[in-house]
Short mmCIF file of C-alpha atoms and ligand atoms in Angstrom, two decimals:
data_model
loop_
_atom_site.label_atom_id
_atom_site.label_comp_id
_atom_site.label_asym_id
_atom_site.label_seq_id
_atom_site.Cartn_x
_atom_site.Cartn_y
_atom_site.Cartn_z
CA MET A 208 16.45 34.92 -46.24
CA PRO A 209 13.59 37.32 -46.95
CA SER A 210 13.49 40.42 -44.79
CA ARG A 211 10.44 41.44 -42.76
CA ALA A 212 8.57 44.28 -44.39
CA LEU A 213 7.62 47.38 -42.47
CA ALA A 214 4.94 46.61 -39.93
CA THR A 215 2.74 49.42 -41.17
CA ASP A 216 2.20 48.47 -44.80
CA SER A 217 -1.24 46.98 -44.31
CA ALA A 218 -4.44 48.88 -44.98
CA LEU A 219 -5.96 47.04 -42.02
CA HIS A 220 -3.05 47.50 -39.58
CA THR A 221 -4.04 47.37 -35.89
CA PRO A 222 -1.99 47.75 -32.66
CA LEU A 223 -2.05 43.96 -32.37
CA CYS A 224 0.16 43.84 -35.49
CA ASP A 225 2.76 45.85 -33.55
CA LEU A 226 2.50 43.56 -30.53
CA LEU A 227 3.04 40.45 -32.64
CA GLY A 228 5.30 41.99 -35.28
CA CYS A 229 3.17 41.03 -38.29
CA ARG A 230 2.02 43.14 -41.22
CA HIS A 231 -1.62 42.08 -41.45
CA PRO A 232 -4.20 41.35 -38.75
CA LEU A 233 -4.56 37.74 -39.88
CA MET A 234 -3.45 34.88 -37.66
CA LEU A 235 -3.02 31.19 -38.34
CA ALA A 236 -4.61 29.18 -35.50
CA GLY A 237 -2.21 26.91 -33.58
CA MET A 238 -3.82 23.72 -34.83
CA GLY A 239 -2.39 20.59 -33.26
CA GLY A 240 -0.75 18.39 -35.91
CA ILE A 241 -1.76 20.69 -38.77
CA SER A 242 0.04 24.00 -38.17
CA ARG A 243 3.62 22.86 -38.63
CA SER A 244 6.65 24.75 -39.95
CA ASP A 245 5.64 24.74 -43.66
CA LEU A 246 2.33 26.42 -42.91
CA VAL A 247 3.72 28.83 -40.32
CA VAL A 248 6.47 29.96 -42.72
CA ALA A 249 4.00 30.42 -45.60
CA VAL A 250 1.62 32.49 -43.47
CA SER A 251 4.42 34.58 -41.91
CA GLU A 252 6.05 35.31 -45.24
CA ALA A 253 2.68 36.51 -46.55
CA GLY A 254 2.53 38.96 -43.63
CA GLY A 255 0.25 37.10 -41.21
CA PHE A 256 1.12 35.69 -37.81
CA GLY A 257 1.58 31.94 -37.42
CA PHE A 258 1.30 29.60 -34.44
CA LEU A 259 2.94 26.17 -34.46
CA GLY A 260 0.27 23.79 -33.14
CA MET A 261 2.29 21.89 -30.55
CA ALA A 262 -0.33 20.69 -28.05
CA ARG A 263 0.86 17.41 -26.46
CA GLU A 264 3.88 17.24 -28.81
CA SER A 265 7.31 16.07 -27.68
CA PRO A 266 10.10 18.56 -26.96
CA ALA A 267 12.10 16.97 -29.79
CA LEU A 268 9.38 17.73 -32.35
CA ILE A 269 8.86 21.26 -31.00
CA ARG A 270 12.60 21.95 -31.21
CA ALA A 271 12.86 20.58 -34.75
CA GLU A 272 9.82 22.54 -36.01
CA LEU A 273 11.02 25.71 -34.36
CA GLU A 274 14.44 25.42 -35.94
CA LEU A 275 12.85 24.83 -39.33
CA VAL A 276 10.75 27.99 -38.99
CA ARG A 277 13.75 30.04 -37.87
CA SER A 278 15.88 28.77 -40.75
CA ARG A 279 13.28 29.94 -43.28
CA THR A 280 11.88 33.22 -42.00
CA ARG A 281 12.84 36.11 -39.75
CA ALA A 282 9.21 36.68 -38.84
CA LEU A 283 8.06 36.29 -35.26
CA PHE A 284 5.81 33.32 -34.61
CA GLY A 285 4.11 31.54 -31.73
CA VAL A 286 3.90 28.09 -30.19
CA SER A 287 0.45 26.88 -29.19
CA LEU A 288 0.04 24.65 -26.09
CA VAL A 289 -2.93 23.22 -24.19
CA PRO A 290 -1.90 22.77 -20.52
CA ALA A 291 -5.15 21.04 -19.44
CA ALA A 292 -4.70 18.30 -22.05
CA THR A 293 -0.98 17.72 -21.45
CA PRO A 294 0.53 15.40 -18.82
CA ALA A 295 2.28 17.48 -16.11
CA ARG A 296 5.79 16.29 -16.87
CA LEU A 297 5.48 16.85 -20.61
CA LEU A 298 4.02 20.31 -19.98
CA ARG A 299 6.99 21.21 -17.76
CA GLU A 300 9.37 20.12 -20.52
CA GLN A 301 7.44 22.05 -23.17
CA LEU A 302 7.52 25.24 -21.09
CA ALA A 303 11.22 24.86 -20.30
CA LEU A 304 11.91 24.45 -23.99
CA CYS A 305 9.90 27.54 -24.94
CA VAL A 306 11.94 29.52 -22.41
CA GLU A 307 15.26 27.99 -23.52
CA LEU A 308 14.57 28.68 -27.19
CA ALA A 309 13.23 32.19 -26.45
CA VAL A 310 9.96 31.54 -28.25
CA PRO A 311 8.53 35.04 -28.77
CA VAL A 312 4.84 34.20 -28.30
CA VAL A 313 2.99 31.29 -26.67
CA GLY A 314 -0.71 30.65 -27.29
CA LEU A 315 -2.73 28.86 -24.58
CA PHE A 316 -6.18 27.31 -24.65
CA TRP A 317 -8.70 25.64 -22.36
CA ASP A 318 -8.60 26.07 -18.53
CA VAL A 319 -6.69 29.21 -17.55
CA ASP A 320 -3.56 28.06 -15.71
CA GLN A 321 -2.21 31.00 -13.74
CA GLU A 322 1.13 29.36 -13.03
CA VAL A 323 1.78 28.63 -16.68
CA VAL A 324 0.94 32.20 -17.67
CA ALA A 325 3.16 33.60 -14.89
CA ARG A 326 6.05 31.33 -15.86
CA LEU A 327 5.92 32.42 -19.49
CA ARG A 328 5.52 36.09 -18.64
CA ALA A 329 8.50 35.93 -16.26
CA ALA A 330 10.58 34.70 -19.19
CA GLY A 331 9.51 37.67 -21.31
CA ILE A 332 7.26 35.62 -23.58
CA VAL A 333 4.09 37.25 -24.93
CA VAL A 334 1.11 35.20 -23.76
CA VAL A 335 -2.00 34.85 -25.92
CA HIS A 336 -5.06 33.08 -24.47
CA GLN A 337 -8.03 31.77 -26.42
CA VAL A 338 -11.29 32.04 -24.46
CA GLY A 339 -14.92 31.03 -24.88
CA SER A 340 -16.66 33.47 -22.53
CA ALA A 341 -16.31 36.95 -21.04
CA VAL A 342 -15.70 35.46 -17.58
CA GLU A 343 -12.86 33.39 -18.95
CA ALA A 344 -11.51 36.49 -20.69
CA LEU A 345 -11.33 38.20 -17.29
CA LEU A 346 -9.56 35.22 -15.74
CA ALA A 347 -7.00 35.02 -18.54
CA GLN A 348 -6.40 38.74 -18.46
CA GLU A 349 -5.99 38.77 -14.69
CA ALA A 350 -3.55 35.86 -14.96
CA GLY A 351 -1.45 38.05 -17.26
CA ALA A 352 -2.45 37.22 -20.85
CA GLN A 353 -1.50 40.10 -23.14
CA LEU A 354 -3.82 39.21 -25.99
CA LEU A 355 -7.12 37.35 -26.02
CA ILE A 356 -8.73 35.31 -28.76
CA ALA A 357 -12.53 35.21 -28.49
CA GLN A 358 -13.53 31.83 -29.90
CA GLY A 359 -17.11 31.60 -31.16
CA VAL A 360 -19.03 28.34 -31.10
CA GLU A 361 -18.70 28.19 -34.93
CA ALA A 362 -15.02 27.22 -34.56
CA GLY A 363 -13.44 24.03 -35.83
CA GLY A 364 -11.51 21.82 -33.39
CA HIS A 365 -12.08 22.02 -29.64
CA VAL A 366 -14.79 24.50 -28.82
CA ARG A 367 -14.64 26.18 -25.45
CA GLY A 368 -17.78 28.32 -25.25
CA GLN A 369 -21.46 28.29 -26.14
CA LYS A 370 -21.99 31.61 -27.88
CA PRO A 371 -21.77 32.61 -31.53
CA LEU A 372 -18.90 34.96 -32.28
CA ARG A 373 -21.16 37.96 -33.06
CA GLN A 374 -22.46 37.76 -29.47
CA LEU A 375 -19.26 36.72 -27.69
CA LEU A 376 -16.90 39.23 -29.32
CA PRO A 377 -18.60 42.40 -27.98
CA GLU A 378 -18.85 40.78 -24.54
CA VAL A 379 -15.13 40.03 -24.47
CA LEU A 380 -14.26 43.44 -25.94
CA ALA A 381 -16.29 45.10 -23.23
CA VAL A 382 -14.22 43.63 -20.41
CA ALA A 383 -10.81 43.39 -22.07
CA HIS A 384 -8.03 45.90 -21.49
CA VAL A 385 -5.77 43.96 -23.83
CA PRO A 386 -6.21 43.51 -27.60
CA VAL A 387 -8.78 40.93 -28.68
CA ALA A 388 -8.69 38.76 -31.81
CA ALA A 389 -11.69 36.81 -33.12
CA ALA A 390 -11.94 33.14 -34.12
CA GLY A 391 -14.64 30.79 -35.29
CA GLY A 392 -16.06 30.16 -38.75
CA LEU A 393 -14.02 32.91 -40.43
CA VAL A 394 -12.97 31.94 -43.95
CA ASP A 395 -13.09 34.97 -46.23
CA GLY A 396 -12.39 38.68 -46.36
CA ARG A 397 -15.97 39.66 -45.63
CA ASP A 398 -15.77 37.70 -42.35
CA VAL A 399 -12.49 39.41 -41.52
CA ALA A 400 -13.79 42.92 -42.27
CA ARG A 401 -16.87 42.22 -40.14
CA VAL A 402 -14.93 41.19 -37.02
CA LEU A 403 -12.46 44.05 -37.43
CA ASP A 404 -15.38 46.42 -37.71
CA GLN A 405 -16.81 44.99 -34.50
CA GLY A 406 -13.56 45.86 -32.74
CA ALA A 407 -11.41 42.74 -33.03
CA GLN A 408 -7.78 43.57 -33.77
CA ALA A 409 -7.22 40.43 -35.84
CA ALA A 410 -8.99 37.44 -37.31
CA VAL A 411 -7.78 33.94 -36.39
CA LEU A 412 -8.22 31.42 -39.17
CA GLY A 413 -8.11 27.66 -38.67
CA THR A 414 -10.14 25.46 -41.00
CA VAL A 415 -9.46 27.56 -44.10
CA PHE A 416 -5.71 27.01 -43.60
CA VAL A 417 -6.15 23.25 -43.13
CA ALA A 418 -7.24 23.23 -46.77
CA THR A 419 -3.95 24.61 -48.09
CA GLN A 420 -1.00 22.94 -49.74
CA GLU A 421 1.36 23.61 -46.82
CA SER A 422 -0.88 22.30 -44.04
CA TYR A 423 0.26 19.04 -42.50
CA ALA A 424 -3.22 17.50 -42.91
CA HIS A 425 -3.61 14.32 -44.96
CA ASP A 426 -4.97 14.83 -48.51
CA TYR A 427 -8.06 12.79 -47.54
CA TYR A 428 -8.89 15.37 -44.85
CA LYS A 429 -8.26 18.34 -47.15
CA GLN A 430 -10.51 16.87 -49.87
CA ARG A 431 -13.29 16.24 -47.34
CA LEU A 432 -13.13 19.92 -46.31
CA VAL A 433 -13.40 21.11 -49.91
CA GLN A 434 -16.45 18.88 -50.48
CA ALA A 435 -18.22 19.66 -47.19
CA ARG A 436 -21.27 21.85 -46.63
CA ALA A 437 -21.69 24.14 -43.60
CA GLU A 438 -24.20 21.78 -41.98
CA ASP A 439 -21.68 18.92 -42.10
CA ALA A 440 -19.63 20.62 -39.34
CA VAL A 441 -21.21 19.33 -36.13
CA LEU A 442 -20.43 19.53 -32.42
CA SER A 443 -19.55 16.24 -30.77
CA GLU A 444 -18.19 14.90 -27.49
CA ASP A 445 -17.18 11.59 -29.07
CA PHE A 446 -13.52 12.45 -29.72
CA HIS A 447 -12.38 12.69 -26.14
CA LEU A 448 -9.39 10.46 -25.34
CA ASN A 449 -6.58 12.41 -23.63
CA TRP A 450 -8.68 15.55 -23.16
CA PRO A 451 -10.58 16.90 -20.15
CA SER A 452 -13.95 15.13 -20.06
CA HIS A 453 -16.94 16.47 -22.00
CA ALA A 454 -14.80 18.69 -24.19
CA ARG A 455 -16.73 19.42 -27.35
CA VAL A 456 -15.16 19.42 -30.79
CA ARG A 457 -16.53 20.62 -34.10
CA VAL A 458 -15.86 18.01 -36.76
CA LEU A 459 -17.28 16.79 -40.05
CA ALA A 460 -20.17 14.41 -39.32
CA SER A 461 -19.03 10.79 -39.59
CA SER A 462 -19.81 7.23 -38.57
CA VAL A 463 -18.44 8.18 -35.12
CA THR A 464 -20.69 11.22 -34.59
CA ARG A 465 -23.69 9.22 -35.85
CA GLY A 466 -22.99 6.56 -33.20
CA GLU A 467 -22.28 3.82 -35.75
CA ARG A 468 -18.91 2.98 -34.14
CA GLY A 469 -20.42 2.24 -30.73
CA ASP A 470 -20.64 4.18 -27.50
CA SER A 471 -17.58 6.42 -27.28
CA ARG A 472 -17.62 6.31 -23.45
CA ALA A 473 -18.11 2.58 -22.94
CA SER A 474 -15.83 1.04 -25.56
CA ARG A 475 -12.37 -0.41 -24.92
CA LEU A 476 -9.39 1.16 -26.69
CA GLN A 477 -9.42 0.24 -30.37
CA VAL A 478 -6.53 1.01 -32.71
CA ILE A 479 -7.69 2.43 -36.06
CA GLY A 480 -4.43 3.73 -37.46
CA GLU A 481 -0.84 4.74 -36.97
CA GLU A 482 0.94 8.07 -36.78
CA SER A 483 4.77 8.17 -36.80
CA GLY A 484 5.03 4.80 -35.11
CA ARG A 485 2.35 5.31 -32.45
CA PRO A 486 -1.23 3.99 -32.50
CA VAL A 487 -4.22 6.18 -33.37
CA TYR A 488 -7.30 5.19 -31.35
CA LEU A 489 -10.99 5.27 -32.16
CA PHE A 490 -12.54 8.23 -30.24
CA GLY A 491 -9.09 9.85 -29.96
CA THR A 492 -8.41 13.49 -30.85
CA ASP A 493 -5.87 12.80 -33.63
CA SER A 494 -6.85 13.92 -37.10
CA PRO A 495 -5.31 12.40 -40.24
CA LEU A 496 -1.91 13.96 -41.00
CA ARG A 497 0.40 13.57 -44.01
CA SER A 498 2.19 10.83 -42.08
CA THR A 499 -0.93 9.01 -40.76
CA THR A 500 -2.24 5.69 -42.05
CA GLY A 501 -5.50 3.92 -41.16
CA ASP A 502 -9.24 4.45 -41.07
CA PHE A 503 -9.42 8.19 -41.79
CA GLU A 504 -13.21 8.36 -41.90
CA ALA A 505 -13.37 7.51 -38.19
CA MET A 506 -10.73 10.05 -37.16
CA ALA A 507 -11.52 13.62 -36.05
CA LEU A 508 -11.91 15.76 -39.18
CA TYR A 509 -12.04 19.11 -37.41
CA ALA A 510 -13.95 21.79 -39.31
CA GLY A 511 -15.53 25.12 -38.47
CA GLN A 512 -18.92 26.27 -39.70
CA GLY A 513 -17.35 28.27 -42.50
CA VAL A 514 -16.31 25.01 -44.20
CA GLY A 515 -19.14 25.19 -46.75
CA ARG A 516 -17.45 28.23 -48.29
CA ILE A 517 -14.07 26.53 -48.79
CA ASN A 518 -14.05 25.31 -52.39
CA GLN A 519 -10.42 24.88 -53.37
CA LEU A 520 -6.98 23.87 -52.14
CA GLU A 521 -4.60 26.80 -52.43
CA PRO A 522 -1.06 27.68 -51.40
CA ALA A 523 -1.39 29.28 -47.94
CA GLY A 524 0.30 32.55 -48.96
CA ARG A 525 -2.08 33.01 -51.85
CA CYS A 526 -5.01 32.14 -49.59
CA LEU A 527 -3.94 34.81 -47.09
CA GLN A 528 -3.43 37.43 -49.81
CA ARG A 529 -6.85 36.68 -51.29
CA ILE A 530 -8.56 36.98 -47.92
CA LEU A 531 -6.65 40.19 -47.21
CA GLY A 532 -7.65 41.71 -50.57
CA GLU A 533 -11.31 40.84 -49.98
CA ALA A 534 -11.12 42.20 -46.43
CA VAL A 535 -9.69 45.54 -47.60
CA ALA A 536 -12.43 45.79 -50.24
CA HIS A 537 -15.18 45.04 -47.72
CA TRP A 538 -13.65 47.39 -45.17
CA ARG A 539 -13.79 50.16 -47.79
CA LEU A 540 -17.41 49.33 -48.56
CA ILE A 541 -18.34 49.52 -44.88
CA HIS A 542 -16.46 52.81 -44.39
CA GLU A 543 -16.98 54.37 -47.83
CA ASP A 544 -18.90 57.44 -46.59
CA GLU A 545 -16.34 58.31 -43.94
CA MET A 546 -13.47 57.99 -46.43
CA GLU A 547 -15.12 60.45 -48.81
CA LEU A 548 -15.68 62.88 -45.97
CA SER A 549 -12.13 62.76 -44.76
CA SER A 550 -10.34 63.26 -48.08
CA PRO A 551 -10.38 67.03 -48.86
CA VAL A 552 -7.51 68.87 -47.23
CA CYS A 553 -8.65 72.34 -46.27
CA TYR A 554 -9.15 74.58 -43.27
CA ALA A 555 -12.63 73.20 -42.64
CA ALA A 556 -11.11 69.74 -42.46
CA ASP A 557 -8.62 70.94 -39.82
CA VAL A 558 -11.42 72.34 -37.69
CA GLU A 559 -13.34 69.13 -38.12
CA ARG A 560 -10.28 67.11 -37.11
CA ASP A 561 -9.78 69.14 -33.93
CA ARG A 562 -13.41 68.77 -32.97
CA ASN A 563 -13.26 65.04 -33.62
CA ALA A 564 -10.10 64.72 -31.52
CA SER A 565 -11.77 66.22 -28.47
CA LEU A 566 -14.89 64.12 -29.09
CA ILE A 567 -12.74 61.00 -29.25
CA VAL A 568 -11.15 61.82 -25.88
CA ARG A 569 -14.59 62.14 -24.27
CA LEU A 570 -15.98 59.01 -25.91
CA ASP A 571 -12.90 57.13 -24.79
CA GLU A 572 -13.39 58.30 -21.22
CA LEU A 573 -16.95 56.97 -21.35
CA LEU A 574 -15.70 53.72 -22.87
CA ALA A 575 -13.30 53.19 -19.95
CA ALA A 576 -16.17 53.83 -17.53
CA GLU A 577 -18.56 51.46 -19.34
CA ARG A 578 -15.84 48.80 -19.46
CA ALA A 579 -15.46 49.17 -15.69
CA GLY A 580 -19.24 48.83 -15.34
CA ALA A 581 -19.31 45.71 -17.54
CA ARG A 582 -16.51 44.09 -15.55
CA VAL A 583 -18.08 44.91 -12.19
CA ALA A 584 -21.47 43.56 -13.32
CA LEU A 585 -19.93 40.37 -14.72
CA ARG A 586 -17.82 39.73 -11.62
CA SER A 587 -20.75 40.43 -9.30
CA LEU A 588 -22.95 38.13 -11.38
CA ALA A 589 -20.47 35.32 -10.79
CA GLU A 590 -20.59 36.00 -7.03
CA SER A 591 -24.36 36.26 -6.60
CA SER A 592 -26.94 33.50 -6.21
CA ASP A 593 -29.92 35.81 -5.52
CA PRO A 594 -32.12 35.51 -8.65
CA VAL A 595 -33.50 39.05 -8.36
CA LEU A 596 -30.04 40.55 -8.01
CA ARG A 597 -28.71 38.36 -10.81
CA LYS A 598 -31.45 39.55 -13.16
CA VAL A 599 -30.55 43.20 -12.58
CA LEU A 600 -26.81 42.55 -12.84
CA ASP A 601 -27.30 40.55 -16.04
CA ALA A 602 -29.28 43.41 -17.60
CA MET A 603 -26.60 45.90 -16.52
CA HIS A 604 -23.87 43.71 -17.99
CA ARG A 605 -25.68 43.33 -21.31
CA ASP A 606 -26.29 47.07 -21.45
CA ALA A 607 -22.67 47.92 -20.68
CA VAL A 608 -21.52 45.51 -23.41
CA ARG A 609 -23.85 47.20 -25.86
CA TRP A 610 -22.57 50.68 -25.01
CA CYS A 611 -18.93 49.61 -25.12
CA ALA A 612 -19.50 48.27 -28.63
CA MET A 613 -21.33 51.46 -29.66
CA LEU A 614 -18.60 53.73 -28.25
CA MET A 615 -15.82 51.74 -29.91
CA GLN A 616 -17.58 51.94 -33.24
CA ALA A 617 -18.20 55.68 -32.83
CA ILE A 618 -14.52 56.27 -32.02
CA ARG A 619 -13.43 54.29 -35.06
CA ARG A 620 -15.88 56.21 -37.26
CA LEU A 621 -14.13 59.38 -36.10
CA LYS A 622 -10.82 57.81 -37.17
CA GLY A 623 -9.73 57.19 -33.60
CA GLN A 624 -8.45 54.01 -31.98
CA PRO A 625 -10.58 52.90 -29.01
CA GLY A 626 -8.48 52.82 -25.86
CA MET A 627 -7.87 49.74 -23.72
CA ARG A 628 -8.30 51.36 -20.31
CA THR A 629 -10.71 50.18 -17.66
CA GLY A 630 -11.96 53.04 -15.49
CA ALA A 631 -10.61 53.31 -11.93
CA PHE A 632 -14.19 52.72 -10.83
CA TYR A 633 -13.60 48.98 -11.34
CA GLU A 634 -11.05 48.76 -8.52
CA GLN A 635 -13.20 50.96 -6.26
CA ALA A 636 -16.32 48.86 -6.80
CA MET A 637 -14.54 45.51 -6.43
CA ALA A 638 -13.09 46.67 -3.11
CA VAL A 639 -16.67 46.65 -1.76
CA PRO A 640 -17.44 43.04 -0.71
CA ASP A 641 -21.18 43.50 0.01
CA LEU A 642 -23.03 43.00 -3.28
CA HIS A 643 -25.88 45.36 -2.42
CA LYS A 644 -23.43 48.10 -1.48
CA ARG A 645 -21.53 47.44 -4.68
CA LEU A 646 -24.75 47.77 -6.64
CA ALA A 647 -25.45 51.09 -4.95
CA LEU A 648 -21.97 52.19 -5.97
CA LEU A 649 -22.69 51.07 -9.53
CA ASN A 650 -25.68 53.36 -9.45
CA HIS A 651 -23.44 56.25 -8.47
CA GLY A 652 -21.28 55.30 -11.43
CA GLN A 653 -24.35 55.45 -13.71
CA ASN A 654 -24.98 58.94 -12.44
CA TRP A 655 -21.51 60.03 -13.43
CA VAL A 656 -22.03 58.56 -16.91
CA ILE A 657 -25.36 60.36 -17.29
CA ARG A 658 -23.71 63.67 -16.38
CA LYS A 659 -20.90 63.09 -18.89
CA LEU A 660 -23.43 62.19 -21.57
CA CYS A 661 -25.32 65.45 -20.99
CA GLU A 662 -22.10 67.43 -21.47
CA LEU A 663 -21.18 65.42 -24.54
CA LEU A 664 -24.55 65.72 -26.27
CA VAL A 665 -24.08 69.49 -26.47
CA MET A 666 -20.93 69.00 -28.58
CA VAL A 667 -22.22 66.35 -30.97
CA GLU A 668 -23.67 67.40 -34.31
CA ASP A 669 -23.88 64.08 -36.12
CA PRO A 670 -27.55 62.98 -35.81
CA GLY A 671 -26.70 59.26 -35.75
CA LEU A 672 -24.26 59.65 -32.85
CA ARG A 673 -26.66 62.00 -31.03
CA GLN A 674 -29.34 59.34 -31.25
CA GLU A 675 -27.01 56.61 -29.93
CA LEU A 676 -25.76 58.72 -27.03
CA GLY A 677 -29.32 59.76 -26.23
CA ASP A 678 -30.35 56.08 -26.12
CA MET A 679 -27.40 55.38 -23.84
CA GLN A 680 -28.43 58.16 -21.50
CA GLN A 681 -32.01 56.89 -21.41
CA ALA A 682 -30.87 53.32 -20.71
CA HIS A 683 -28.70 54.52 -17.82
CA GLU A 684 -31.58 56.47 -16.34
CA ASN A 685 -33.82 53.39 -16.58
CA ASN A 686 -31.17 51.19 -14.97
CA GLN A 687 -30.70 53.69 -12.20
CA LEU A 688 -34.39 53.59 -11.36
CA ARG A 689 -34.47 49.80 -11.53
CA VAL A 690 -31.50 49.44 -9.16
CA ALA A 691 -32.86 52.05 -6.75
CA SER A 692 -36.22 50.28 -6.53
CA LEU A 693 -34.53 46.89 -6.10
CA LEU A 694 -32.43 48.21 -3.22
CA GLU A 695 -35.50 49.75 -1.65
CA SER A 696 -37.54 46.56 -2.04
CA GLN A 697 -34.78 44.59 -0.34
CA GLY A 698 -34.78 47.01 2.55
CA ARG A 699 -31.59 48.76 1.49
CA GLY A 700 -31.70 52.52 1.04
CA PRO A 701 -30.77 53.68 -2.49
CA ASP A 702 -27.56 55.33 -1.24
CA MET A 703 -26.61 52.92 1.53
CA GLY A 704 -24.38 55.54 3.06
CA LEU A 705 -22.25 55.88 -0.06
CA SER A 706 -23.02 59.46 -0.98
C1 LIG B 236 -7.72 21.09 -37.15
C2 LIG B 236 -7.83 21.99 -35.98
C3 LIG B 236 -7.00 21.78 -34.90
C4 LIG B 236 -7.04 22.67 -33.81
N1 LIG B 236 -6.16 22.49 -32.78
C5 LIG B 236 -6.07 23.44 -31.83
C6 LIG B 236 -5.04 23.38 -30.83
O1 LIG B 236 -4.26 22.44 -30.80
N2 LIG B 236 -4.96 24.38 -29.93
C7 LIG B 236 -5.81 25.46 -29.98
O2 LIG B 236 -5.66 26.37 -29.18
N3 LIG B 236 -6.83 25.52 -30.88
C8 LIG B 236 -6.96 24.56 -31.80
N4 LIG B 236 -7.96 24.64 -32.74
C9 LIG B 236 -8.96 25.75 -32.65
C10 LIG B 236 -8.40 27.02 -33.25
O3 LIG B 236 -7.54 27.62 -32.31
C11 LIG B 236 -9.49 28.04 -33.63
O4 LIG B 236 -10.28 28.36 -32.52
C12 LIG B 236 -10.40 27.58 -34.75
O5 LIG B 236 -9.68 26.94 -35.76
C13 LIG B 236 -11.17 28.75 -35.33
O6 LIG B 236 -12.25 28.34 -36.08
P1 LIG B 236 -12.17 27.96 -37.64
O7 LIG B 236 -11.52 26.62 -37.69
O8 LIG B 236 -13.60 27.93 -38.07
O9 LIG B 236 -11.36 29.00 -38.34
C14 LIG B 236 -7.95 23.75 -33.81
C15 LIG B 236 -8.80 23.92 -34.91
C16 LIG B 236 -8.75 23.06 -35.98
C17 LIG B 236 -9.66 23.30 -37.16
#
């Protein structure tokens, strides 16, 4: 049995790798039907982290697949479940089995189920939750998820949110105090380097691993992926049987998505194939597996928007190594200047390092405060129906997201690791039930940030960072004025007795 290599031998190592016990920040998505033991073992042995896609599967199959993985690798792995799409009794059995077999990690998707998260956490299982919005990220995190996957609308399979990954990821990062991985349309090393640079701690890959030798997909499905163009991957609500209603999936366009097979809501159940002795229905969520027979064209051929860049079927380990190599090369390209700067070992470099260390501490303090601001604004937005208030809160949320992203990038440029803390201000502000009073408190918080920025600007020499921090200061001053005049216009004094 191969031994697990040291967890630090990856050029792109992140703290998430330590949490999951993998070498590289590359994760195989828990794709129902597709991510079975062969694929999980291949990905794990190549240093990535694999999820068995076990949504709606029987305890017998889960047990068998788990034993197969454990007989072939010592790597840690996860089991992926979808509580909202699983009958209650089956879900109870699946959870009991995960506990009995001491599954190290469970991945969850769709509605956040607090009880399920609590049950898994109580058994010592690491809980990962895939989310499609910042609000959902907060819910999952508050329920106890220890790692979030931000799923962009580009993703293959069931798609939870509406936003492209480049927009969603900073929003989730801004409110998360747990590590965040990114999913949706990622197929090569350039994609991976980009999301890592944005602050994700790993990339989650689905479609690209369907098109590998070890995936459990039928050859017909794999070939269709290799031939497809990006625009062939469309969103559809037509594959809906057994799932919460109006769940959208991204699939290759077909006779079903074009409406040529009739109205997916009105039709009676129609069998179009067979999978291990059970029927496969038209408009069902099954995709063609190695063991499926029937009318494959009308089945769900899940594919993300990156599908146009998948041109070959590869062994999964080789695929992962290729993506990793490309990602390291792109990472170096993005960070070339900083690497040159940091190489000479001399006294000047020591001084520089010390100065950077104290800068990092201050930037991190601001990051925690901005994260608190982003969370308060997002929460308050969800509570408010007043359009004027909502407009201001929305602008504050977007601003805070922007500054969180900027601060994280600045910290990484200084060779630091952005912290996960949310400032204590979050608890203080959320303890204030009146939204106007909370807004006034937020304004006090902005004041604090402005003061800290003034102190910081004196220390910063790098013109780029000076400019960014100056912009941040200006934006906070503008927001402060806007909030003060809103409170005044609504007959509330700017301080509301808070000072
Ligand atoms: C074939 C397929 C099946 C999927 N099944 C599941 C699933 O059972 N549970 C889940 O959480 N996500 C599932 N997903 C979504 C993935 O978790 C992930 O968000 C997606 O694959 C990322 O986008 P990409 O496919 O473009 O890489 C599936 C995706 C695909 C392509």
